[in-house]
Amino acid sequence: MCNPVRIAALLTALAALPAAATPPSASLRPEQRPSAPVPTVATMTGAVEVTNLAVNRSMRPIARNSAGGLPATAVTAETETGPEALDVAAMAAAALDEVGFRDWRTGFEARARAAGISQATLDAAFAGVGPDAEIIRLDQNQAEFSRALWDYLDSAVSQNRIDNGTAALARHAEDLRAIERRYGVEAEVVVAVWGLESAYGAVRGSTDIITAMATLAHEGRRQDFFETQLIAALQILEAGDIGPRQMTGSWAGAMGHTQFMPTSYLEFAVDGDGDGRRDIWSDNPVDALASTANYLSEFGWTTGQPWGMEVRLPEGFDYSQTGERIKRSIDHWNREGVRLPGGARLPDHGRASILLPAGADGVAFVIFDNFHVIERYNPADAYVIAVGHLSDRITGGGAFRADWPRGDRALTRDERVELQERLTRAGFSTLGIDGIIGPNTLEAVRRYQASQGLTPDGYASLRILERLRRG
């Protein structure tokens, strides 16, 4: 049993320690929304497959030393080894964290009041709120998630998700028609976003958002980002759209049916059902669906334009023309021999690019401006293709005709970094080494492939990395 006198003495000493402030070691630009382990949820339309729909990029920032950590000498001076020592150290760390949290909260509340938040809102929001160790554990233990595009799509656009999307489209047809008329975003696209973000409302997250944002802001690695989100959450409370304990979502702050961050809510959330509140949390999804349509509309959605279409490329096609950065008229692509899978010419929906997310041996797409609008919701090509393809499937469209190179695997983050380093050393600069395969890296891969007499499709595969290793 722990000695209460020792514990009291230690906690008294800890209370006198100043709170350390450590600046963030990396900025936060989430590439995926973190989620809990994969469940399956039963709904009125049947079992909903709920999957971790993250793609092969990790949002975990660089580790840093913990702020205000108890020095080892302080622990050994006050405790022995064994279970008692562990108990005392754990209690001491918890006490120090509570002290630091109170100090942080005092400073934060002053900043929040300066931003126009009333003391009454602050008192209601922080009632019973303290640092949540589970949120810190989740944030600090995000494993790298490397998954091939086709494996991701198998889950994101599974038959179960298609069936549930078709049912959701029918169930909310009247509201969705009104949303489509108002914002010009097709109902099936809004439903597809809903399906990927929360499995049509089955998994919206149950974490208290004020607790989560306060914990992550206090923890300090991305304090500016999470304090901004926390102030936005307090502004939502101030407006009366939701109560403090009813504002729930993921541990990283994404809320409601379509997983808006608090700042996105303030800018884009709307009252879709006319009840005077913008409630994206309740079982009624109309406000969330209207808000999602408004979001896409504000970023330039073009009514009637597809996100993209599967295409067939001709023999002898010039693969140096592929990639999001190269836009041509549909007349150009038709002259080049690009066709729909059945052989028909491409319909004209504006200037377009040819996208080969898995290289020349995978599915090829012609993509339009609406592809880039969906990117504003999540910048990963895999996510955009999933939303687009799911929207097509729930309105009766077919599966892709071509297949994927399923014998390949996704590169790990270390391999992606190595690929960028080797390309750059070989004279094909990726304009940065970050482990993210973006347009600059794809262009470097194309130039390297061309120099080697390979098809310049920009596919960042293990074969390319192995070739670079051989020199």
Tab-separated table of C-alpha atoms in Angstrom:
chain	number	residue	atom	x	y	z
A	1	MET	CA	0.000	0.000	0.000
A	2	CYS	CA	1.291	3.514	-0.842
A	3	ASN	CA	2.497	5.716	2.003
A	4	PRO	CA	0.055	8.663	2.166
A	5	VAL	CA	2.596	10.921	3.883
A	6	ARG	CA	5.090	10.403	1.072
A	7	ILE	CA	2.399	11.008	-1.507
A	8	ALA	CA	1.214	14.196	0.186
A	9	ALA	CA	4.762	15.513	0.431
A	10	LEU	CA	5.434	14.735	-3.190
A	11	LEU	CA	2.216	16.307	-4.413
A	12	THR	CA	2.906	19.425	-2.366
A	13	ALA	CA	6.326	19.726	-3.975
A	14	LEU	CA	4.867	19.177	-7.395
A	15	ALA	CA	2.243	21.874	-6.901
A	16	ALA	CA	5.040	24.407	-6.489
A	17	LEU	CA	6.695	23.527	-9.783
A	18	PRO	CA	6.187	25.960	-12.684
A	19	ALA	CA	4.383	24.674	-15.740
A	20	ALA	CA	6.781	24.119	-18.629
A	21	ALA	CA	5.820	25.289	-22.083
A	22	THR	CA	7.189	23.374	-25.044
A	23	PRO	CA	6.428	24.668	-28.539
A	24	PRO	CA	4.967	22.288	-31.104
A	25	SER	CA	7.599	20.405	-33.111
A	26	ALA	CA	5.361	19.977	-36.161
A	27	SER	CA	2.326	21.662	-37.573
A	28	LEU	CA	-0.898	19.735	-37.877
A	29	ARG	CA	-2.368	19.156	-41.293
A	30	PRO	CA	-4.476	16.053	-40.798
A	31	GLU	CA	-4.253	13.628	-43.711
A	32	GLN	CA	-6.886	11.412	-42.156
A	33	ARG	CA	-9.415	11.626	-39.394
A	34	PRO	CA	-8.359	9.302	-36.581
A	35	SER	CA	-10.882	6.727	-35.557
A	36	ALA	CA	-11.435	3.995	-33.045
A	37	PRO	CA	-10.846	0.319	-33.856
A	38	VAL	CA	-13.112	-0.934	-36.619
A	39	PRO	CA	-16.622	-1.876	-35.433
A	40	THR	CA	-19.669	-3.137	-37.258
A	41	VAL	CA	-22.870	-1.306	-36.402
A	42	ALA	CA	-26.431	-2.470	-36.933
A	43	THR	CA	-28.819	0.112	-38.352
A	44	MET	CA	-32.321	0.208	-39.746
A	45	THR	CA	-30.900	-0.651	-43.160
A	46	GLY	CA	-28.842	-3.577	-41.957
A	47	ALA	CA	-25.265	-4.059	-40.792
A	48	VAL	CA	-23.095	-1.064	-41.593
A	49	GLU	CA	-19.473	-1.795	-42.342
A	50	VAL	CA	-17.487	0.806	-40.434
A	51	THR	CA	-13.875	0.871	-41.500
A	52	ASN	CA	-10.814	2.939	-40.844
A	53	LEU	CA	-10.853	4.757	-44.167
A	54	ALA	CA	-7.464	6.359	-43.726
A	55	VAL	CA	-5.088	6.254	-46.642
A	56	ASN	CA	-1.351	5.783	-46.628
A	57	ARG	CA	-0.312	8.927	-44.813
A	58	SER	CA	0.087	9.403	-41.085
A	59	MET	CA	-0.835	12.629	-39.281
A	60	ARG	CA	1.326	11.791	-36.293
A	61	PRO	CA	3.666	14.714	-35.617
A	62	ILE	CA	7.283	14.468	-34.552
A	63	ALA	CA	7.615	13.350	-30.963
A	64	ARG	CA	8.903	15.840	-28.423
A	65	ASN	CA	9.823	15.818	-24.775
A	66	SER	CA	6.745	16.040	-22.581
A	67	ALA	CA	6.060	19.394	-21.005
A	68	GLY	CA	6.567	19.515	-17.260
A	69	GLY	CA	7.714	15.902	-16.987
A	70	LEU	CA	8.789	14.746	-13.534
A	71	PRO	CA	12.611	14.536	-13.411
A	72	ALA	CA	13.934	11.062	-12.708
A	73	THR	CA	15.842	12.328	-9.682
A	74	ALA	CA	12.632	13.560	-8.090
A	75	VAL	CA	11.059	10.126	-8.447
A	76	THR	CA	14.004	8.202	-7.065
A	77	ALA	CA	14.412	10.621	-4.166
A	78	GLU	CA	10.844	10.112	-2.984
A	79	THR	CA	10.077	6.476	-3.805
A	80	GLU	CA	11.474	3.016	-3.731
A	81	THR	CA	11.361	0.525	-6.591
A	82	GLY	CA	8.450	-1.861	-7.065
A	83	PRO	CA	4.645	-1.451	-7.259
A	84	GLU	CA	4.553	1.292	-4.642
A	85	ALA	CA	6.990	3.389	-6.672
A	86	LEU	CA	4.876	2.986	-9.784
A	87	ASP	CA	1.729	4.007	-7.916
A	88	VAL	CA	3.358	7.115	-6.462
A	89	ALA	CA	4.886	8.123	-9.803
A	90	ALA	CA	1.559	7.711	-11.580
A	91	MET	CA	-0.276	9.780	-8.969
A	92	ALA	CA	2.442	12.431	-9.074
A	93	ALA	CA	2.298	12.672	-12.846
A	94	ALA	CA	-1.494	12.969	-12.709
A	95	ALA	CA	-1.262	15.707	-10.081
A	96	LEU	CA	1.311	17.611	-12.103
A	97	ASP	CA	-0.890	17.350	-15.185
A	98	GLU	CA	-3.893	18.718	-13.300
A	99	VAL	CA	-1.799	21.628	-12.043
A	100	GLY	CA	-0.527	22.333	-15.539
A	101	PHE	CA	-4.025	22.071	-16.955
A	102	ARG	CA	-5.349	24.617	-14.455
A	103	ASP	CA	-2.539	27.012	-15.356
A	104	TRP	CA	-3.163	26.526	-19.072
A	105	ARG	CA	-6.905	27.011	-18.606
A	106	THR	CA	-6.375	30.316	-16.779
A	107	GLY	CA	-4.342	31.659	-19.671
A	108	PHE	CA	-6.646	30.211	-22.295
A	109	GLU	CA	-9.787	31.680	-20.751
A	110	ALA	CA	-8.214	35.130	-20.942
A	111	ARG	CA	-7.530	34.552	-24.640
A	112	ALA	CA	-11.059	33.238	-25.160
A	113	ARG	CA	-12.641	36.264	-23.456
A	114	ALA	CA	-10.545	38.503	-25.706
A	115	ALA	CA	-12.068	36.610	-28.635
A	116	GLY	CA	-15.569	37.441	-27.412
A	117	ILE	CA	-16.456	34.326	-25.394
A	118	SER	CA	-18.532	35.120	-22.305
A	119	GLN	CA	-17.538	33.856	-18.879
A	120	ALA	CA	-20.891	32.104	-18.617
A	121	THR	CA	-20.114	30.048	-21.724
A	122	LEU	CA	-16.628	29.269	-20.425
A	123	ASP	CA	-17.997	28.138	-17.064
A	124	ALA	CA	-20.599	25.895	-18.682
A	125	ALA	CA	-18.151	24.464	-21.205
A	126	PHE	CA	-15.428	23.639	-18.670
A	127	ALA	CA	-17.711	22.317	-15.938
A	128	GLY	CA	-16.173	19.003	-14.898
A	129	VAL	CA	-13.609	19.103	-17.715
A	130	GLY	CA	-10.037	17.984	-17.118
A	131	PRO	CA	-7.221	16.476	-19.170
A	132	ASP	CA	-8.137	13.103	-20.658
A	133	ALA	CA	-5.243	10.639	-20.691
A	134	GLU	CA	-6.977	8.409	-23.238
A	135	ILE	CA	-7.050	11.233	-25.787
A	136	ILE	CA	-3.325	11.804	-25.304
A	137	ARG	CA	-2.709	8.067	-25.679
A	138	LEU	CA	-4.656	7.971	-28.939
A	139	ASP	CA	-2.870	11.036	-30.270
A	140	GLN	CA	0.593	9.744	-29.383
A	141	ASN	CA	0.042	6.202	-30.645
A	142	GLN	CA	-1.152	6.695	-34.195
A	143	ALA	CA	0.555	3.956	-36.142
A	144	GLU	CA	1.519	4.661	-39.716
A	145	PHE	CA	-1.286	3.494	-41.976
A	146	SER	CA	-0.075	2.159	-45.334
A	147	ARG	CA	-2.774	0.659	-47.485
A	148	ALA	CA	-2.969	0.069	-51.202
A	149	LEU	CA	-5.586	2.140	-53.021
A	150	TRP	CA	-7.522	-0.908	-54.210
A	151	ASP	CA	-7.723	-2.363	-50.696
A	152	TYR	CA	-9.027	0.972	-49.447
A	153	LEU	CA	-11.649	1.129	-52.207
A	154	ASP	CA	-12.743	-2.455	-51.539
A	155	SER	CA	-13.773	-1.249	-48.080
A	156	ALA	CA	-14.876	2.303	-48.877
A	157	VAL	CA	-17.084	1.201	-51.765
A	158	SER	CA	-18.091	-2.230	-50.496
A	159	GLN	CA	-21.437	-3.710	-51.522
A	160	ASN	CA	-22.676	-3.153	-47.987
A	161	ARG	CA	-21.831	0.546	-48.132
A	162	ILE	CA	-23.412	0.835	-51.592
A	163	ASP	CA	-26.629	-0.824	-50.391
A	164	ASN	CA	-26.842	1.380	-47.311
A	165	GLY	CA	-26.154	4.457	-49.429
A	166	THR	CA	-28.927	3.555	-51.842
A	167	ALA	CA	-31.293	3.116	-48.892
A	168	ALA	CA	-30.209	6.428	-47.340
A	169	LEU	CA	-30.695	8.218	-50.654
A	170	ALA	CA	-34.249	6.892	-50.875
A	171	ARG	CA	-35.061	7.482	-47.207
A	172	HIS	CA	-34.058	11.163	-47.333
A	173	ALA	CA	-35.067	11.795	-50.949
A	174	GLU	CA	-37.288	14.808	-50.299
A	175	ASP	CA	-34.738	16.619	-48.120
A	176	LEU	CA	-31.909	15.767	-50.487
A	177	ARG	CA	-33.826	17.090	-53.486
A	178	ALA	CA	-34.331	20.376	-51.647
A	179	ILE	CA	-30.633	20.501	-50.739
A	180	GLU	CA	-29.654	19.805	-54.341
A	181	ARG	CA	-31.923	22.583	-55.618
A	182	ARG	CA	-30.512	25.070	-53.131
A	183	TYR	CA	-26.792	24.303	-53.388
A	184	GLY	CA	-26.451	22.641	-56.779
A	185	VAL	CA	-24.615	19.607	-55.389
A	186	GLU	CA	-26.020	16.266	-56.470
A	187	ALA	CA	-27.717	14.298	-53.709
A	188	GLU	CA	-25.678	11.154	-54.316
A	189	VAL	CA	-22.412	13.047	-53.797
A	190	VAL	CA	-23.598	14.397	-50.444
A	191	VAL	CA	-24.726	10.903	-49.429
A	192	ALA	CA	-21.380	9.417	-50.477
A	193	VAL	CA	-19.493	11.866	-48.240
A	194	TRP	CA	-21.883	10.949	-45.420
A	195	GLY	CA	-21.231	7.260	-46.031
A	196	LEU	CA	-17.477	7.599	-45.853
A	197	GLU	CA	-17.366	10.012	-42.929
A	198	SER	CA	-19.731	8.287	-40.499
A	199	ALA	CA	-21.225	5.214	-42.237
A	200	TYR	CA	-24.441	7.216	-42.813
A	201	GLY	CA	-24.534	8.472	-39.240
A	202	ALA	CA	-23.851	5.158	-37.509
A	203	VAL	CA	-20.501	6.271	-36.089
A	204	ARG	CA	-20.415	9.995	-35.313
A	205	GLY	CA	-18.085	9.832	-32.312
A	206	SER	CA	-19.019	10.151	-28.640
A	207	THR	CA	-16.024	12.069	-27.268
A	208	ASP	CA	-16.749	15.350	-25.515
A	209	ILE	CA	-15.320	17.941	-27.935
A	210	ILE	CA	-14.486	20.548	-25.280
A	211	THR	CA	-12.552	17.930	-23.305
A	212	ALA	CA	-10.759	16.700	-26.417
A	213	MET	CA	-9.760	20.123	-27.728
A	214	ALA	CA	-8.741	21.339	-24.273
A	215	THR	CA	-6.667	18.210	-23.639
A	216	LEU	CA	-4.838	18.474	-26.964
A	217	ALA	CA	-4.323	22.232	-26.620
A	218	HIS	CA	-2.926	21.817	-23.099
A	219	GLU	CA	-0.729	18.889	-24.169
A	220	GLY	CA	1.016	21.412	-26.354
A	221	ARG	CA	2.415	19.814	-29.482
A	222	ARG	CA	-0.141	21.615	-31.667
A	223	GLN	CA	-1.408	24.142	-29.169
A	224	ASP	CA	-2.202	26.928	-31.627
A	225	PHE	CA	-4.251	24.628	-33.856
A	226	PHE	CA	-6.297	23.080	-31.063
A	227	GLU	CA	-6.818	26.369	-29.211
A	228	THR	CA	-8.213	27.767	-32.468
A	229	GLN	CA	-10.564	24.783	-32.711
A	230	LEU	CA	-11.502	25.136	-29.040
A	231	ILE	CA	-12.377	28.817	-29.413
A	232	ALA	CA	-14.461	27.909	-32.471
A	233	ALA	CA	-16.243	25.246	-30.413
A	234	LEU	CA	-16.941	27.821	-27.699
A	235	GLN	CA	-18.349	30.203	-30.321
A	236	ILE	CA	-20.723	27.424	-31.393
A	237	LEU	CA	-21.876	27.088	-27.783
A	238	GLU	CA	-22.205	30.861	-27.465
A	239	ALA	CA	-24.530	30.852	-30.500
A	240	GLY	CA	-26.755	28.258	-28.841
A	241	ASP	CA	-26.612	25.640	-31.597
A	242	ILE	CA	-25.774	22.832	-29.149
A	243	GLY	CA	-25.148	22.313	-25.433
A	244	PRO	CA	-21.636	21.699	-24.062
A	245	ARG	CA	-22.094	18.011	-23.284
A	246	GLN	CA	-24.079	17.345	-26.439
A	247	MET	CA	-21.181	18.567	-28.590
A	248	THR	CA	-19.521	15.242	-29.313
A	249	GLY	CA	-17.384	13.749	-32.046
A	250	SER	CA	-14.029	12.098	-32.645
A	251	TRP	CA	-11.172	12.501	-30.210
A	252	ALA	CA	-9.429	14.734	-32.781
A	253	GLY	CA	-12.366	17.149	-33.004
A	254	ALA	CA	-14.366	16.084	-36.084
A	255	MET	CA	-18.094	16.341	-35.363
A	256	GLY	CA	-21.421	15.086	-36.552
A	257	HIS	CA	-22.690	13.080	-39.501
A	258	THR	CA	-20.127	14.479	-41.945
A	259	GLN	CA	-17.320	15.174	-39.449
A	260	PHE	CA	-16.860	18.936	-39.482
A	261	MET	CA	-14.076	20.469	-37.427
A	262	PRO	CA	-15.328	23.401	-35.297
A	263	THR	CA	-13.797	26.040	-37.590
A	264	SER	CA	-15.418	24.433	-40.647
A	265	TYR	CA	-18.720	24.375	-38.794
A	266	LEU	CA	-18.551	28.108	-38.144
A	267	GLU	CA	-17.819	28.854	-41.779
A	268	PHE	CA	-20.034	26.359	-43.581
A	269	ALA	CA	-22.709	24.836	-41.315
A	270	VAL	CA	-26.298	25.760	-42.209
A	271	ASP	CA	-29.796	25.194	-40.847
A	272	GLY	CA	-31.136	22.706	-43.346
A	273	ASP	CA	-34.459	21.890	-41.696
A	274	GLY	CA	-35.501	25.432	-40.749
A	275	ASP	CA	-35.684	24.945	-36.983
A	276	GLY	CA	-33.340	27.854	-36.261
A	277	ARG	CA	-30.352	25.721	-35.246
A	278	ARG	CA	-27.428	24.196	-37.144
A	279	ASP	CA	-27.520	20.779	-35.511
A	280	ILE	CA	-25.102	18.359	-37.176
A	281	TRP	CA	-25.068	16.039	-34.138
A	282	SER	CA	-28.640	14.777	-33.789
A	283	ASP	CA	-30.126	11.666	-35.357
A	284	ASN	CA	-31.737	13.907	-37.972
A	285	PRO	CA	-28.982	14.316	-40.605
A	286	VAL	CA	-30.562	17.130	-42.645
A	287	ASP	CA	-28.494	19.988	-41.214
A	288	ALA	CA	-25.290	17.991	-41.688
A	289	LEU	CA	-26.163	17.042	-45.258
A	290	ALA	CA	-27.091	20.609	-46.157
A	291	SER	CA	-23.874	21.834	-44.538
A	292	THR	CA	-21.824	19.400	-46.606
A	293	ALA	CA	-23.537	20.575	-49.796
A	294	ASN	CA	-22.877	24.178	-48.791
A	295	TYR	CA	-19.213	23.358	-48.172
A	296	LEU	CA	-18.783	21.818	-51.618
A	297	SER	CA	-20.769	24.619	-53.243
A	298	GLU	CA	-18.635	27.297	-51.612
A	299	PHE	CA	-15.503	25.645	-53.009
A	300	GLY	CA	-16.849	25.799	-56.552
A	301	TRP	CA	-18.936	22.705	-57.247
A	302	THR	CA	-20.207	22.594	-60.853
A	303	THR	CA	-23.728	21.180	-61.120
A	304	GLY	CA	-23.998	18.362	-63.642
A	305	GLN	CA	-20.265	17.825	-63.992
A	306	PRO	CA	-18.970	14.385	-62.976
A	307	TRP	CA	-16.069	14.099	-60.574
A	308	GLY	CA	-14.388	11.878	-63.137
A	309	MET	CA	-14.946	8.813	-65.302
A	310	GLU	CA	-13.075	5.616	-65.953
A	311	VAL	CA	-11.381	5.674	-69.358
A	312	ARG	CA	-9.436	3.391	-71.665
A	313	LEU	CA	-6.119	4.632	-73.030
A	314	PRO	CA	-5.022	3.657	-76.554
A	315	GLU	CA	-1.904	1.766	-77.560
A	316	GLY	CA	1.001	4.161	-77.889
A	317	PHE	CA	-0.552	6.746	-75.586
A	318	ASP	CA	1.838	9.494	-74.474
A	319	TYR	CA	1.925	8.953	-70.703
A	320	SER	CA	3.886	12.150	-70.169
A	321	GLN	CA	0.499	13.902	-70.573
A	322	THR	CA	-0.917	12.325	-67.413
A	323	GLY	CA	-1.280	13.928	-64.003
A	324	GLU	CA	-3.514	16.467	-62.283
A	325	ARG	CA	-1.377	19.401	-63.403
A	326	ILE	CA	-1.953	18.803	-67.107
A	327	LYS	CA	-5.417	19.915	-68.247
A	328	ARG	CA	-6.617	19.608	-71.804
A	329	SER	CA	-9.915	20.004	-73.626
A	330	ILE	CA	-12.108	16.961	-74.118
A	331	ASP	CA	-11.580	17.405	-77.850
A	332	HIS	CA	-7.863	16.936	-77.259
A	333	TRP	CA	-8.342	13.710	-75.313
A	334	ASN	CA	-10.752	12.382	-77.906
A	335	ARG	CA	-8.211	13.109	-80.654
A	336	GLU	CA	-5.603	11.258	-78.600
A	337	GLY	CA	-7.826	8.174	-78.661
A	338	VAL	CA	-8.964	8.245	-75.031
A	339	ARG	CA	-12.316	6.503	-74.776
A	340	LEU	CA	-14.885	5.384	-72.231
A	341	PRO	CA	-14.532	1.683	-71.315
A	342	GLY	CA	-17.204	0.674	-73.833
A	343	GLY	CA	-15.476	2.545	-76.656
A	344	ALA	CA	-17.584	5.743	-76.758
A	345	ARG	CA	-16.012	9.177	-77.089
A	346	LEU	CA	-15.668	11.279	-73.955
A	347	PRO	CA	-18.549	13.658	-73.218
A	348	ASP	CA	-17.553	17.290	-72.848
A	349	HIS	CA	-17.724	18.456	-69.228
A	350	GLY	CA	-14.894	20.966	-69.480
A	351	ARG	CA	-11.127	20.788	-69.384
A	352	ALA	CA	-9.846	17.611	-67.812
A	353	SER	CA	-6.791	15.628	-66.730
A	354	ILE	CA	-5.848	11.973	-67.037
A	355	LEU	CA	-5.170	10.382	-63.641
A	356	LEU	CA	-3.368	7.063	-63.188
A	357	PRO	CA	-3.324	6.442	-59.427
A	358	ALA	CA	-1.830	2.957	-59.886
A	359	GLY	CA	0.135	3.565	-63.059
A	360	ALA	CA	-0.394	2.239	-66.553
A	361	ASP	CA	-1.451	-1.188	-65.249
A	362	GLY	CA	-4.307	0.130	-63.110
A	363	VAL	CA	-7.606	1.925	-63.618
A	364	ALA	CA	-7.326	5.164	-65.627
A	365	PHE	CA	-9.557	8.194	-65.070
A	366	VAL	CA	-10.420	11.450	-66.756
A	367	ILE	CA	-11.025	13.932	-63.935
A	368	PHE	CA	-12.806	17.295	-63.956
A	369	ASP	CA	-12.881	20.363	-61.719
A	370	ASN	CA	-15.294	18.698	-59.275
A	371	PHE	CA	-12.552	16.198	-58.423
A	372	HIS	CA	-10.568	19.091	-56.965
A	373	VAL	CA	-13.598	20.396	-55.073
A	374	ILE	CA	-13.891	17.058	-53.240
A	375	GLU	CA	-10.169	17.370	-52.485
A	376	ARG	CA	-11.042	20.373	-50.313
A	377	TYR	CA	-12.874	17.951	-48.005
A	378	ASN	CA	-9.949	15.514	-47.921
A	379	PRO	CA	-6.895	15.964	-50.163
A	380	ALA	CA	-6.101	12.281	-50.690
A	381	ASP	CA	-6.788	11.013	-54.214
A	382	ALA	CA	-8.003	7.743	-52.710
A	383	TYR	CA	-10.681	9.579	-50.725
A	384	VAL	CA	-11.848	11.577	-53.755
A	385	ILE	CA	-12.060	8.469	-55.926
A	386	ALA	CA	-13.957	6.673	-53.152
A	387	VAL	CA	-16.515	9.486	-52.787
A	388	GLY	CA	-16.936	9.755	-56.535
A	389	HIS	CA	-17.185	6.033	-57.179
A	390	LEU	CA	-19.554	5.482	-54.241
A	391	SER	CA	-21.799	8.268	-55.524
A	392	ASP	CA	-21.890	6.545	-58.917
A	393	ARG	CA	-22.571	3.118	-57.450
A	394	ILE	CA	-25.456	4.163	-55.194
A	395	THR	CA	-27.240	5.564	-58.261
A	396	GLY	CA	-26.796	2.378	-60.283
A	397	GLY	CA	-23.364	2.813	-61.826
A	398	GLY	CA	-21.163	-0.190	-62.342
A	399	ALA	CA	-17.841	-1.293	-60.912
A	400	PHE	CA	-14.606	-0.296	-62.609
A	401	ARG	CA	-13.958	-2.293	-65.776
A	402	ALA	CA	-10.169	-2.383	-65.491
A	403	ASP	CA	-8.417	-4.008	-62.563
A	404	TRP	CA	-5.746	-2.867	-60.160
A	405	PRO	CA	-2.185	-4.228	-59.834
A	406	ARG	CA	-3.154	-6.229	-56.784
A	407	GLY	CA	0.217	-7.917	-56.562
A	408	ASP	CA	1.755	-4.577	-55.554
A	409	ARG	CA	1.775	-3.159	-52.062
A	410	ALA	CA	1.788	0.372	-50.721
A	411	LEU	CA	5.148	1.841	-49.784
A	412	THR	CA	5.753	2.439	-46.099
A	413	ARG	CA	6.540	5.953	-44.949
A	414	ASP	CA	10.239	5.111	-44.622
A	415	GLU	CA	10.193	3.788	-48.192
A	416	ARG	CA	8.431	6.915	-49.456
A	417	VAL	CA	11.080	9.078	-47.787
A	418	GLU	CA	13.809	6.894	-49.282
A	419	LEU	CA	12.205	7.159	-52.732
A	420	GLN	CA	12.200	10.957	-52.510
A	421	GLU	CA	15.794	11.034	-51.284
A	422	ARG	CA	17.035	8.739	-54.042
A	423	LEU	CA	15.127	10.556	-56.764
A	424	THR	CA	16.537	13.879	-55.611
A	425	ARG	CA	20.101	12.519	-55.422
A	426	ALA	CA	19.690	11.107	-58.923
A	427	GLY	CA	18.844	14.577	-60.248
A	428	PHE	CA	15.034	14.353	-60.190
A	429	SER	CA	14.155	16.692	-57.346
A	430	THR	CA	10.928	16.083	-55.437
A	431	LEU	CA	11.172	19.642	-54.018
A	432	GLY	CA	11.119	18.338	-50.463
A	433	ILE	CA	11.470	15.148	-48.438
A	434	ASP	CA	8.296	14.549	-46.435
A	435	GLY	CA	7.141	11.008	-47.186
A	436	ILE	CA	4.036	12.307	-48.968
A	437	ILE	CA	3.624	11.227	-52.577
A	438	GLY	CA	2.223	14.413	-54.051
A	439	PRO	CA	2.383	16.053	-57.496
A	440	ASN	CA	6.057	17.014	-57.152
A	441	THR	CA	7.126	13.459	-56.345
A	442	LEU	CA	4.938	12.018	-59.104
A	443	GLU	CA	6.503	14.391	-61.622
A	444	ALA	CA	9.984	13.379	-60.422
A	445	VAL	CA	9.042	9.714	-60.870
A	446	ARG	CA	7.844	10.441	-64.437
A	447	ARG	CA	11.086	12.171	-65.342
A	448	TYR	CA	13.120	9.328	-63.857
A	449	GLN	CA	11.040	6.726	-65.709
A	450	ALA	CA	11.514	8.568	-68.998
A	451	SER	CA	15.265	8.711	-68.440
A	452	GLN	CA	15.299	4.950	-67.982
A	453	GLY	CA	13.183	4.172	-71.027
A	454	LEU	CA	10.227	3.149	-68.851
A	455	THR	CA	6.569	4.101	-69.278
A	456	PRO	CA	6.397	7.562	-67.623
A	457	ASP	CA	3.158	6.949	-65.731
A	458	GLY	CA	4.336	8.483	-62.434
A	459	TYR	CA	3.549	5.354	-60.418
A	460	ALA	CA	5.608	5.464	-57.215
A	461	SER	CA	5.952	1.705	-56.850
A	462	LEU	CA	8.302	-0.610	-55.018
A	463	ARG	CA	9.765	-1.563	-58.405
A	464	ILE	CA	10.852	2.040	-58.991
A	465	LEU	CA	12.405	2.236	-55.526
A	466	GLU	CA	14.282	-1.035	-56.075
A	467	ARG	CA	15.567	0.223	-59.425
A	468	LEU	CA	16.828	3.397	-57.774
A	469	ARG	CA	18.567	1.299	-55.116
A	470	ARG	CA	20.435	-0.596	-57.822
A	471	GLY	CA	21.721	2.729	-59.158
